[in-house]
Structures are given as C-alpha cells and as structure tokens.
Amino acid sequence: MTPQANFSDRGRIVPLTANLADPFQRLGGVLRFAVGEEIYAQEEEADLIYRVVSGAVRATRLLSDGRRQISDFYFPGDLFGLEIGLVHRAAAEALGDVEVLVVKRRALKLLGEDGVQLERMIWQATGEHLERAHDHMLLLGRKSACEKVACFLSDISDRCAAPWAVLPMSRQDIADYLGLTIETVSRMVTQLQQEGLVEFDGCRRFRIAHRARLSERVAA
Amino acid sequence: MTPQANFSDRGRIVPLTANLADPFQRLGGVLRFAVGEEIYAQEEEADLIYRVVSGAVRATRLLSDGRRQISDFYFPGDLFGLEIGLVHRAAAEALGDVEVLVVKRRALKLLGEDGVQLERMIWQATGEHLERAHDHMLLLGRKSACEKVACFLSDISDRCAAPWAVLPMSRQDIADYLGLTIETVSRMVTQLQQEGLVEFDGCRRFRIAHRARLSERVAA
DNA sequence: CGACTGCTTGAGAGTACTCAAGTACTGTGG
DNA sequence: CCACAGTACTTGAGTACTCTCAAGCAGTCG
C-alpha cells in the first residue's frame, strides 16, 4: 500500500497496523488531544504537519467580534496544518479524543527520499484542500439552508461508508461550517427527517433513508 | 528580480520588459483572449498552467441549475489553472482583453532547473490560493452584504496601488463572487457612497474616500 | 435522580431576494 | 458629432428566507 493509497481513503478508518512504507508512520511522532483541546492556534507559528490517526478535527477562523467560520473538518487519514507562510491561518481543535501523527516541516529537507515522499503527500493534500475549499465556497455563496444541510449530511455519510454515521461535531460546529445559525441547522435537519430523507437516532447518529431523493436536494 | 518577487506583486502592473531569469517568461507561450472568452472550461482537461500578463480573469463554478460562484479573480502576475487532478474544476473567462503566458504541465519534468523553479512557483501559488480561499469562505459564510462589498472594494483598491481603481468586472461578477444578487451589490455600493466611504466616477472607476472608516466596515 | 449542556421549537424581526421600472453608460449608424 | 439602440446599473415595493430571542425538551454525567 502506497502512502497515496493510504491517504486517499479520506474519512475511512485507517488500519492501525504499522506500515513501514509510509514515512508519516515511520517518522511521525504521536500526539493526543482531548475534546475541545486546541491543536494549534490561529496565528501560531506553523512548525508541524499533522495527520489524523483517529478522531476528528475542526479548522476554525475567527473574526475579531467572535463570528466563526469552520473551513473544514479533518478525519482519519487527512493531512492538515499545511501552511504556505510561517503561521497557521486557522486554529485546529479536537472534536473528540484525537490522535495525530506529526512531522517537522523543517526536517523534510533532511530526510532524503522520505522527505521527497512526504513533500509529495503534502503537495497532493494542499491541492485537495483547495478543491474542497472551492466546493465549499459554492455551497456558502449559492446554496439554501436546506441544500447546505442536505449536502453536509450526504458528505458525512459518504465518508463513513457504513449505513449509520455518527456526527463527531456539535450543531454549533455544523452551523459555523455551513454559514448558518444553530437554530436553522436544527430546523433543516427536522425538515429532512419529516420528509423521510434522513433518519436520526438521537441527535448525532443518522443514516440516509432515501439517497436518491436526498441527492435532488443537494444541488450539484 | 527573482520570479517570486515578480509573482508577489499580485495585482500590480507587471513590467513588460523581458526578464530572462523568469522561466515563465522564457519558456511560456503567449495567448490572447477577448472580452468574455473562455480560457478553459469546467471539467476540461488541465494541460497548461497560466499566468496573467495583462487584463483580468474570473474563475467560475456553476451549479446544474445555473447558479454561479466566482471563486477568484486573477490579475497581472497571478498564476491560475493549477489543478491537482486531470481536469479544471472551474472555468476561467476573460474579463476584458487578456494576455496570458502558459507552460505545459507535462513539460515541467523535462525542464531541469527551470522545471524545479516553475514547480516551486506553482506550489507557492497553490498555497496562496488556499489562503485566499479560506479568507473568502469566512466572507461568504459570516459577513453581511455591506461588509462583503466593503471588503471587496477595499481589496481591489489595495491591489491597484493607485488612488483611483477601475473595476474590470461587472456587477453580476461581483455579486457572484460575494454570494449576493446584483441588486444588493448595487444598493450597498450606493450606501457606502452616501456615507462618504467610497467615491465613484461612473460605475467602474472608484476610490476609497475614507479608508479608516471603511476599514471599520470590513470586519477582519 | 437531578443538574447541566446541547438540541429543538416557536414567534417575531430583519436582511437580502424577487420582480419591475427607471436611469446611465456604450457603441453604432446617420 | 449626435441620435438611437442595447446593455448595464440603480432604485423601489413587496416577499421570503434566515436570524434573533425565548422557552421547552432531550441527552449526558456525576
């Protein structure tokens, strides 16, 4: 299994068996964070590159008056903390207990073939983040509240593979990701449930009840 | 002047004098497009890397029902058309008469030191695009119509350096960039004018009349 | 079991949208 | 150079969607 293949199953559970062909696993240090802990702060010096092993992470950006935008959620296999400048432009926070692998940015040059391989992974990930960012801009700028929530649930469900998915983030996180308020998210979830498109078991566990009809609501 | 320095004056007029230390200028071919012409289409195979020489370009993404989101505008010095996959995820269209330099992606490997230098420029530009995308998500998700328009005018003005700036894009383009309607853009522009924060001479030429007070409206 | 936090629901308000009309540019032909 | 047509922009009135504020309900943890 190449690192690329390993990386590509974004959001799936990555096998925890050691893979010595993967420089991230071989050279990376492990860090653990508890619910709500800050992995790095906005404007903090960007020293490390991160990869989620288990748990989930949110990347948040704040306006001075406290308004918050979550630019992305990272799941097992995802790289994050990639910055072009010297500082992190967004904060990263643990959505639950999180385990991450880290490598030093400055060490990349010293690692020979491993460094080259890691740089290729980082480059690939940066490009994927950019694509996701463009998709997300379209959602934020041009989709209705209902479409936003439908998209979101559909995405999360797709990443999970399993029929039932569990949301690792709060309604507030979802709202800040979709550019809505918590109340609107709640109302849209209720509406999609009443229409029989999704089914919830508690407020975190859900499944897509009618994928075809949900897709019509997603606006692609 | 290094290529990086050349690249970094995003939005300024790039001197047209040949610079043989810049591989883009030395190896790139020139293409010209007229108002509204498509430089490449959404889903078209991504063969080339582009750099704006003169004029301005918009990158647009469409939903199937025609709703449009402009993810960015590119000005002289900006690289665009950088894709991680095989196809362009957004279309690029000329906002006026445009001149661009292009290099073949597949040729990069064959160019030796020049290829390495070009790859570094592309990498740098991809990172900058990602940062801009994150800023833009915050704007789309969390700013009011008035703040969006204030931000936009402030940005354009900053890029121009000159006191008076000319908008190369239509109100519809601005609306699709900010996630608003054309009427709302128009009303906000009028409002900012009435408050004496900006001054317009016709509907395309403007200047910041009161930078400090405009900054308060920008929400950073 | 009770307290706390997080989620949902309701009523009312406000911002941005839609539809429609009017005004200013731009370019072309007389 | 001016008149005209066509396009782009602005303004107005009314509507709709999302937000705000407030209360009630559910899920979680000690």
Coordinates of C-alpha atoms (C1' of nucleotides) in Angstrom, one line a residue:
Chain A
M1 CA 0.0 0.0 0.0
T2 CA 1.5 3.3 -1.0
P3 CA 1.1 6.4 1.2
Q4 CA -1.1 7.9 -1.5
A5 CA -3.4 5.0 -1.4
N6 CA -3.5 5.2 2.4
F7 CA -4.1 8.9 2.2
S8 CA -6.8 8.7 -0.4
D9 CA -9.3 6.9 1.9
R10 CA -10.2 10.2 3.5
G11 CA -12.6 9.7 6.3
R12 CA -12.5 5.9 6.4
I13 CA -11.0 4.2 9.3
V14 CA -7.3 3.8 8.6
P15 CA -5.9 0.5 9.8
L16 CA -3.8 1.0 12.9
T17 CA -1.3 -1.7 11.8
A18 CA 2.1 -0.2 11.3
N19 CA 3.0 0.4 7.7
L20 CA 6.7 0.9 7.4
A21 CA 6.5 2.0 3.8
D22 CA 4.6 5.1 4.9
P23 CA 7.1 7.8 6.0
F24 CA 4.5 9.6 8.1
Q25 CA 4.0 6.5 10.2
R26 CA 7.7 5.7 10.4
L27 CA 9.0 9.2 11.1
G28 CA 6.0 10.9 12.7
G29 CA 5.5 11.5 16.4
V30 CA 2.1 10.8 18.0
L31 CA 0.2 13.5 19.8
R32 CA -3.1 13.1 21.6
F33 CA -5.7 15.7 22.4
A34 CA -9.0 15.6 24.4
V35 CA -12.4 17.1 23.5
G36 CA -12.2 20.8 22.7
E37 CA -8.4 21.0 23.1
E38 CA -6.6 23.3 20.7
I39 CA -4.1 21.5 18.5
Y40 CA -2.7 24.9 17.3
A41 CA -4.0 28.4 17.5
Q42 CA -4.7 30.9 14.7
E43 CA -1.5 33.0 14.1
E44 CA 0.6 30.4 15.9
E45 CA 3.9 29.5 14.2
A46 CA 3.5 26.6 11.8
D47 CA 6.1 24.1 12.8
L48 CA 4.5 20.8 12.2
I49 CA 2.4 18.9 9.6
Y50 CA -0.3 16.8 11.0
R51 CA -2.2 13.7 10.1
V52 CA -5.3 12.5 11.8
V53 CA -5.0 8.9 13.1
S54 CA -8.2 8.7 15.0
G55 CA -11.0 11.1 16.0
A56 CA -11.8 14.3 14.1
V57 CA -10.6 17.9 14.0
R58 CA -12.1 21.2 13.0
A59 CA -10.2 24.1 11.4
T60 CA -11.7 27.4 12.6
R61 CA -11.2 31.0 11.7
L62 CA -12.5 33.9 13.8
L63 CA -13.5 37.5 13.1
S64 CA -12.5 40.0 15.8
D65 CA -16.1 40.2 17.0
G66 CA -16.3 36.4 17.6
R67 CA -18.1 35.3 14.4
R68 CA -16.7 31.9 13.5
Q69 CA -16.2 30.0 10.2
I70 CA -15.1 26.4 10.2
S71 CA -13.2 25.9 6.9
D72 CA -13.0 22.1 7.1
F73 CA -13.3 19.0 9.2
Y74 CA -10.5 16.5 9.1
F75 CA -10.9 12.8 9.6
P76 CA -8.6 9.8 9.9
G77 CA -6.1 9.8 7.0
D78 CA -6.4 13.6 6.4
L79 CA -3.4 15.9 6.5
F80 CA -3.8 19.3 8.0
G81 CA -1.8 22.3 9.3
L82 CA -0.3 22.8 5.8
E83 CA 0.5 26.5 5.5
I84 CA 2.4 28.4 2.9
G85 CA 3.5 31.1 5.3
L86 CA 5.1 30.9 8.7
V87 CA 1.9 30.9 10.8
H88 CA -1.3 29.0 10.9
R89 CA -4.1 31.0 9.3
A90 CA -6.7 28.9 11.2
A91 CA -6.9 27.2 14.5
A92 CA -7.3 23.4 14.8
E93 CA -9.3 21.9 17.6
A94 CA -10.1 18.4 18.6
L95 CA -13.8 17.4 18.2
G96 CA -13.4 14.5 20.5
D97 CA -10.4 12.5 21.7
V98 CA -8.0 12.7 18.8
E99 CA -4.7 11.1 17.9
V100 CA -2.5 12.7 15.3
L101 CA 0.9 12.0 13.7
V102 CA 3.2 14.9 13.2
V103 CA 6.4 15.6 11.3
K104 CA 8.5 18.7 11.5
R105 CA 8.3 20.9 8.4
R106 CA 11.9 21.9 8.7
A107 CA 13.0 18.3 8.9
L108 CA 11.6 17.5 5.4
K109 CA 14.8 18.7 3.7
L110 CA 16.9 16.4 5.8
L111 CA 15.0 13.2 5.2
G112 CA 16.2 12.3 1.7
E113 CA 13.8 10.0 -0.2
D114 CA 11.3 10.1 2.8
G115 CA 11.3 13.9 2.7
V116 CA 10.6 13.9 -1.0
Q117 CA 7.8 11.4 -0.5
L118 CA 6.3 13.5 2.4
E119 CA 6.5 16.6 0.3
R120 CA 4.6 14.9 -2.5
M121 CA 1.9 13.9 0.1
I122 CA 1.7 17.5 1.4
W123 CA 1.5 18.9 -2.1
Q124 CA -1.3 16.4 -3.0
A125 CA -3.1 17.3 0.2
T126 CA -2.8 21.0 -0.4
G127 CA -4.4 20.6 -3.8
E128 CA -7.2 18.5 -2.4
H129 CA -7.8 21.1 0.3
L130 CA -8.0 23.8 -2.4
E131 CA -10.6 21.7 -4.4
R132 CA -12.7 21.2 -1.2
A133 CA -12.4 24.9 -0.5
H134 CA -13.8 25.8 -3.9
D135 CA -16.7 23.4 -3.5
H136 CA -17.3 24.9 -0.1
M137 CA -17.3 28.4 -1.5
L138 CA -20.1 27.4 -3.9
L139 CA -22.1 26.0 -1.0
L140 CA -21.6 29.0 1.2
G141 CA -22.3 31.5 -1.5
R142 CA -25.1 29.9 -3.5
K143 CA -26.9 27.2 -1.7
S144 CA -30.0 27.5 0.5
A145 CA -30.0 26.4 4.2
C146 CA -31.8 23.2 3.3
E147 CA -29.4 22.4 0.5
K148 CA -26.4 23.1 2.8
V149 CA -27.6 20.7 5.4
A150 CA -28.5 18.1 2.8
C151 CA -25.0 18.4 1.3
F152 CA -23.4 18.2 4.7
L153 CA -25.2 15.0 5.8
S154 CA -24.7 13.4 2.4
D155 CA -20.9 14.2 2.6
I156 CA -20.5 12.8 6.1
S157 CA -22.5 9.7 5.3
D158 CA -20.4 9.1 2.2
R159 CA -17.2 9.4 4.2
C160 CA -18.4 6.9 6.7
A161 CA -19.1 4.1 4.3
A162 CA -21.2 2.4 7.0
P163 CA -25.0 2.9 6.7
W164 CA -25.3 4.6 10.1
A165 CA -22.9 7.6 10.6
V166 CA -22.1 9.4 13.8
L167 CA -21.6 13.2 13.7
P168 CA -18.4 14.0 15.7
M169 CA -19.3 17.7 15.8
S170 CA -21.9 19.7 17.6
R171 CA -24.8 21.6 15.9
Q172 CA -22.8 24.8 16.5
D173 CA -19.9 23.4 14.6
I174 CA -22.2 22.4 11.7
A175 CA -23.7 25.9 11.7
D176 CA -20.3 27.5 11.6
Y177 CA -19.2 25.2 8.8
L178 CA -22.3 25.9 6.7
G179 CA -22.6 29.7 7.5
L180 CA -25.9 29.2 9.3
T181 CA -27.2 29.5 12.8
I182 CA -27.6 26.6 15.1
E183 CA -31.4 27.0 15.0
T184 CA -31.6 26.9 11.2
V185 CA -29.5 23.8 11.1
S186 CA -31.8 22.2 13.6
R187 CA -34.9 23.2 11.7
M188 CA -33.5 21.9 8.4
V189 CA -32.5 18.6 10.0
T190 CA -36.0 18.2 11.3
Q191 CA -37.5 19.1 7.9
L192 CA -35.3 16.5 6.1
Q193 CA -36.4 13.9 8.7
Q194 CA -40.1 14.7 8.3
E195 CA -39.7 14.3 4.6
G196 CA -38.2 10.9 5.2
L197 CA -34.9 11.7 3.5
V198 CA -32.7 11.1 6.6
E199 CA -33.3 9.2 9.8
F200 CA -31.8 10.1 13.2
D201 CA -31.3 8.0 16.3
G202 CA -30.5 10.6 18.9
C203 CA -29.1 13.9 17.6
R204 CA -25.7 12.5 16.5
R205 CA -26.4 9.2 14.9
F206 CA -28.1 9.2 11.5
R207 CA -28.5 7.4 8.2
I208 CA -29.6 8.4 4.7
A209 CA -33.1 7.0 4.4
H210 CA -33.7 7.9 0.7
R211 CA -30.5 8.6 -1.1
A212 CA -32.0 9.4 -4.5
R213 CA -34.4 12.0 -3.1
L214 CA -31.7 13.5 -0.9
S215 CA -29.5 13.9 -3.9
E216 CA -32.2 16.0 -5.5
R217 CA -31.9 18.4 -2.6
V218 CA -28.1 18.6 -2.6
A219 CA -27.8 20.8 -5.7
A220 CA -24.7 19.8 -7.6
Chain B
M1 CA 14.4 40.2 -9.7
T2 CA 13.5 36.6 -8.7
P3 CA 10.4 35.0 -10.1
Q4 CA 9.0 35.0 -6.6
A5 CA 9.4 38.7 -6.3
N6 CA 7.7 39.1 -9.6
F7 CA 4.9 36.9 -8.6
S8 CA 4.4 38.6 -5.3
D9 CA 3.3 41.9 -6.7
R10 CA -0.2 40.4 -7.2
G11 CA -2.4 42.8 -9.0
R12 CA 0.2 45.4 -9.8
I13 CA 1.2 46.1 -13.3
V14 CA 4.0 43.7 -14.1
P15 CA 6.7 45.4 -16.2
L16 CA 6.5 44.1 -19.7
T17 CA 10.2 44.2 -20.2
A18 CA 11.6 40.7 -20.8
N19 CA 13.1 39.1 -17.7
L20 CA 15.2 36.1 -18.7
A21 CA 15.7 35.0 -15.2
D22 CA 12.0 34.2 -15.0
P23 CA 11.3 30.7 -16.6
F24 CA 7.7 31.6 -17.2
Q25 CA 8.7 34.4 -19.4
R26 CA 11.4 32.5 -21.1
L27 CA 9.5 29.3 -21.7
G28 CA 5.9 30.3 -21.7
G29 CA 3.8 30.9 -24.8
V30 CA 1.6 33.8 -25.1
L31 CA -2.2 33.5 -25.5
R32 CA -4.7 36.3 -26.0
F33 CA -8.4 36.4 -25.3
A34 CA -11.2 38.9 -25.9
V35 CA -13.9 40.0 -23.5
G36 CA -16.0 37.1 -22.2
E37 CA -13.9 34.5 -24.0
E38 CA -13.4 31.2 -22.2
I39 CA -9.8 30.4 -21.4
Y40 CA -10.7 26.9 -20.3
A41 CA -14.0 25.2 -19.4
Q42 CA -15.1 23.5 -16.2
E43 CA -14.2 19.8 -16.5
E44 CA -11.9 20.5 -19.4
E45 CA -8.6 18.6 -19.3
A46 CA -5.9 20.6 -17.4
D47 CA -2.9 20.7 -19.7
L48 CA -1.5 24.2 -19.1
I49 CA -0.5 26.5 -16.2
Y50 CA -1.4 30.1 -16.8
R51 CA -0.1 33.5 -15.7
V52 CA -1.9 36.7 -16.3
V53 CA 0.3 39.3 -18.2
S54 CA -2.4 41.9 -18.7
G55 CA -6.1 42.1 -18.2
A56 CA -8.1 40.2 -15.6
V57 CA -9.6 36.7 -15.4
R58 CA -12.5 35.2 -13.4
A59 CA -12.7 31.6 -12.2
T60 CA -16.3 30.4 -12.1
R61 CA -18.1 27.3 -11.0
L62 CA -21.7 26.5 -11.9
L63 CA -24.4 24.5 -10.3
S64 CA -26.6 22.5 -12.7
D65 CA -29.4 25.0 -12.4
G66 CA -27.2 27.9 -13.4
R67 CA -26.3 29.4 -10.1
R68 CA -22.8 30.7 -10.3
Q69 CA -20.0 31.2 -7.8
I70 CA -16.8 33.1 -8.8
S71 CA -14.1 31.6 -6.7
D72 CA -11.5 34.2 -7.5
F73 CA -10.3 37.0 -9.9
Y74 CA -6.8 36.9 -11.3
F75 CA -4.8 40.0 -12.1
P76 CA -1.4 40.6 -13.8
G77 CA 1.3 38.4 -12.1
D78 CA -1.2 35.8 -10.8
L79 CA -0.9 32.1 -11.7
F80 CA -4.0 30.2 -12.3
G81 CA -5.3 26.9 -13.7
L82 CA -3.4 25.0 -11.1
E83 CA -5.2 21.7 -10.6
I84 CA -4.4 18.7 -8.6
G85 CA -6.4 16.3 -10.8
L86 CA -6.6 15.9 -14.5
V87 CA -9.4 18.4 -15.2
H88 CA -10.2 22.0 -14.4
R89 CA -12.7 22.2 -11.5
A90 CA -13.7 25.8 -12.5
A91 CA -13.9 27.6 -15.8
A92 CA -11.7 30.6 -16.5
E93 CA -13.0 33.5 -18.5
A94 CA -11.5 36.8 -19.7
L95 CA -13.0 39.9 -18.1
G96 CA -11.6 42.1 -20.8
D97 CA -8.9 41.7 -23.4
V98 CA -6.4 39.4 -21.6
E99 CA -2.9 38.3 -22.4
V100 CA -1.6 35.2 -20.6
L101 CA 1.6 33.2 -20.5
V102 CA 1.3 29.4 -20.5
V103 CA 3.5 26.5 -19.8
K104 CA 2.7 22.8 -20.3
R105 CA 2.3 20.9 -17.1
R106 CA 3.7 17.8 -18.6
A107 CA 6.8 19.7 -19.7
L108 CA 7.8 20.6 -16.2
K109 CA 9.6 17.3 -15.6
L110 CA 11.7 17.8 -18.7
L111 CA 13.0 21.3 -17.9
G112 CA 15.6 20.6 -15.4
E113 CA 16.4 23.6 -13.1
D114 CA 13.7 25.7 -14.8
G115 CA 11.1 23.0 -14.2
V116 CA 12.1 22.9 -10.5
Q117 CA 11.8 26.7 -10.3
L118 CA 8.4 26.6 -12.0
E119 CA 7.2 23.9 -9.7
R120 CA 8.2 26.0 -6.8
M121 CA 6.2 28.9 -8.2
I122 CA 3.2 26.7 -8.7
W123 CA 3.5 25.3 -5.2
Q124 CA 3.7 28.8 -3.7
A125 CA 0.7 29.9 -5.8
T126 CA -1.4 26.9 -4.8
G127 CA -0.7 27.7 -1.1
E128 CA -1.6 31.4 -1.7
H129 CA -4.8 30.4 -3.4
L130 CA -5.7 28.2 -0.5
E131 CA -5.2 31.1 1.9
R132 CA -7.4 33.3 -0.2
A133 CA -10.0 30.6 -0.4
H134 CA -10.1 30.4 3.4
D135 CA -10.5 34.2 3.7
H136 CA -13.2 34.0 1.1
M137 CA -15.1 31.3 3.0
L138 CA -15.2 33.5 6.1
L139 CA -16.5 36.3 4.0
L140 CA -19.2 34.2 2.3
G141 CA -20.3 32.4 5.4
R142 CA -20.1 35.1 8.1
K143 CA -20.2 38.6 6.7
S144 CA -23.2 40.9 5.9
A145 CA -23.9 42.2 2.4
C146 CA -22.4 45.6 3.4
E147 CA -19.3 44.1 4.9
K148 CA -18.8 41.9 1.8
V149 CA -19.0 44.9 -0.6
A150 CA -16.7 47.0 1.7
C151 CA -14.2 44.1 1.8
F152 CA -14.3 43.7 -1.9
L153 CA -13.8 47.4 -2.8
S154 CA -11.0 47.6 -0.2
D155 CA -9.2 44.6 -1.7
I156 CA -9.4 45.8 -5.2
S157 CA -8.2 49.2 -4.2
D158 CA -5.3 47.7 -2.3
R159 CA -4.2 45.7 -5.3
C160 CA -4.3 48.7 -7.6
A161 CA -1.9 50.9 -5.6
A162 CA -3.1 54.0 -7.5
P163 CA -5.7 56.1 -5.7
W164 CA -8.4 55.6 -8.4
A165 CA -9.1 51.9 -9.3
V166 CA -11.1 50.6 -12.2
L167 CA -13.3 47.5 -11.7
P168 CA -12.6 45.1 -14.6
M169 CA -15.7 43.0 -13.7
S170 CA -19.5 43.7 -14.0
R171 CA -21.8 44.0 -11.0
Q172 CA -23.0 40.5 -11.8
D173 CA -19.5 39.2 -11.4
I174 CA -19.1 41.0 -8.1
A175 CA -22.4 39.5 -7.0
D176 CA -21.4 36.0 -7.9
Y177 CA -18.1 36.5 -6.2
L178 CA -19.7 37.7 -3.0
G179 CA -22.7 35.4 -2.9
L180 CA -25.2 38.2 -3.3
T181 CA -27.6 39.4 -6.0
I182 CA -26.7 42.2 -8.4
E183 CA -29.3 44.5 -6.8
T184 CA -27.9 44.0 -3.3
V185 CA -24.4 44.8 -4.6
S186 CA -25.7 48.0 -6.2
R187 CA -27.6 49.1 -3.1
M188 CA -24.5 48.5 -0.8
V189 CA -22.3 50.4 -3.2
T190 CA -24.8 53.3 -3.1
Q191 CA -24.9 53.1 0.7
L192 CA -21.2 53.2 1.0
Q193 CA -21.1 56.2 -1.3
Q194 CA -23.8 58.0 0.6
E195 CA -21.8 57.5 3.8
G196 CA -18.8 59.0 2.1
L197 CA -16.6 56.0 2.4
V198 CA -16.1 55.5 -1.3
E199 CA -16.4 57.7 -4.3
F200 CA -17.4 56.6 -7.8
D201 CA -16.8 58.2 -11.1
G202 CA -19.1 56.2 -13.4
C203 CA -19.9 52.7 -12.2
R204 CA -16.5 51.2 -12.7
R205 CA -14.0 53.8 -11.6
F206 CA -13.8 54.4 -7.8
R207 CA -11.5 55.4 -5.0
I208 CA -11.6 55.0 -1.2
A209 CA -12.7 58.3 0.2
H210 CA -12.2 57.4 3.9
R211 CA -10.0 54.4 4.4
A212 CA -10.2 54.3 8.2
R213 CA -14.0 54.4 8.3
L214 CA -14.2 51.8 5.5
S215 CA -11.9 49.5 7.5
E216 CA -14.4 49.5 10.3
R217 CA -16.9 48.1 7.9
V218 CA -14.7 45.4 6.6
A219 CA -14.9 43.1 9.6
A220 CA -11.5 41.4 10.0
Chain C
dC1 C1' -32.2 11.2 40.2
dG2 C1' -31.0 16.0 39.3
dA3 C1' -28.3 19.4 37.2
dC4 C1' -26.1 20.8 33.2
dT5 C1' -25.4 21.2 28.5
dG6 C1' -26.9 20.8 24.0
dC7 C1' -30.7 20.5 20.8
dT8 C1' -35.4 21.7 19.2
dT9 C1' -39.3 24.5 18.5
dG10 C1' -42.0 28.9 18.3
dA11 C1' -43.0 33.8 17.4
dG12 C1' -41.5 37.9 15.6
dA13 C1' -38.0 40.8 13.2
dG14 C1' -34.7 41.9 9.8
dT15 C1' -31.8 41.2 5.9
dA16 C1' -31.3 40.0 1.4
dC17 C1' -34.1 38.4 -2.6
dT18 C1' -37.6 38.8 -6.4
dC19 C1' -39.9 41.3 -9.7
dA20 C1' -40.5 45.6 -12.0
dA21 C1' -39.5 50.0 -13.6
dG22 C1' -36.4 53.7 -14.5
dT23 C1' -31.7 55.7 -15.4
dA24 C1' -26.9 55.8 -17.1
dC25 C1' -23.5 54.1 -19.9
dT26 C1' -21.5 52.2 -24.6
dG27 C1' -21.2 51.6 -29.1
dT28 C1' -23.0 52.1 -33.8
dG29 C1' -25.0 54.4 -37.7
dG30 C1' -26.7 58.6 -39.5
Chain D
dC1 C1' -20.9 64.9 -33.5
dC2 C1' -25.3 63.5 -32.2
dA3 C1' -29.3 60.2 -32.0
dC4 C1' -30.6 55.8 -31.1
dA5 C1' -30.5 51.1 -29.5
dG6 C1' -28.9 47.8 -26.5
dT7 C1' -26.8 46.7 -22.3
dA8 C1' -25.6 47.5 -17.6
dC9 C1' -26.6 49.6 -13.5
dT10 C1' -29.8 51.7 -9.9
dT11 C1' -33.9 52.2 -7.4
dG12 C1' -38.4 50.9 -5.5
dA13 C1' -42.0 47.9 -3.5
dG14 C1' -43.2 43.7 -1.7
dT15 C1' -41.9 39.0 -0.3
dA16 C1' -39.3 35.2 1.6
dC17 C1' -35.8 33.2 4.0
dT18 C1' -32.9 33.1 7.7
dC19 C1' -31.9 35.2 12.1
dT20 C1' -32.9 36.6 17.0
dC21 C1' -34.7 35.9 21.2
dA22 C1' -37.1 33.0 24.3
dA23 C1' -38.9 28.8 26.1
dG24 C1' -39.1 23.9 26.3
dC25 C1' -37.2 19.3 25.7
dA26 C1' -33.6 15.6 25.4
dG27 C1' -29.3 13.6 26.3
dT28 C1' -25.3 13.1 29.5
dC29 C1' -22.7 12.9 33.5
dG30 C1' -21.9 13.0 38.3

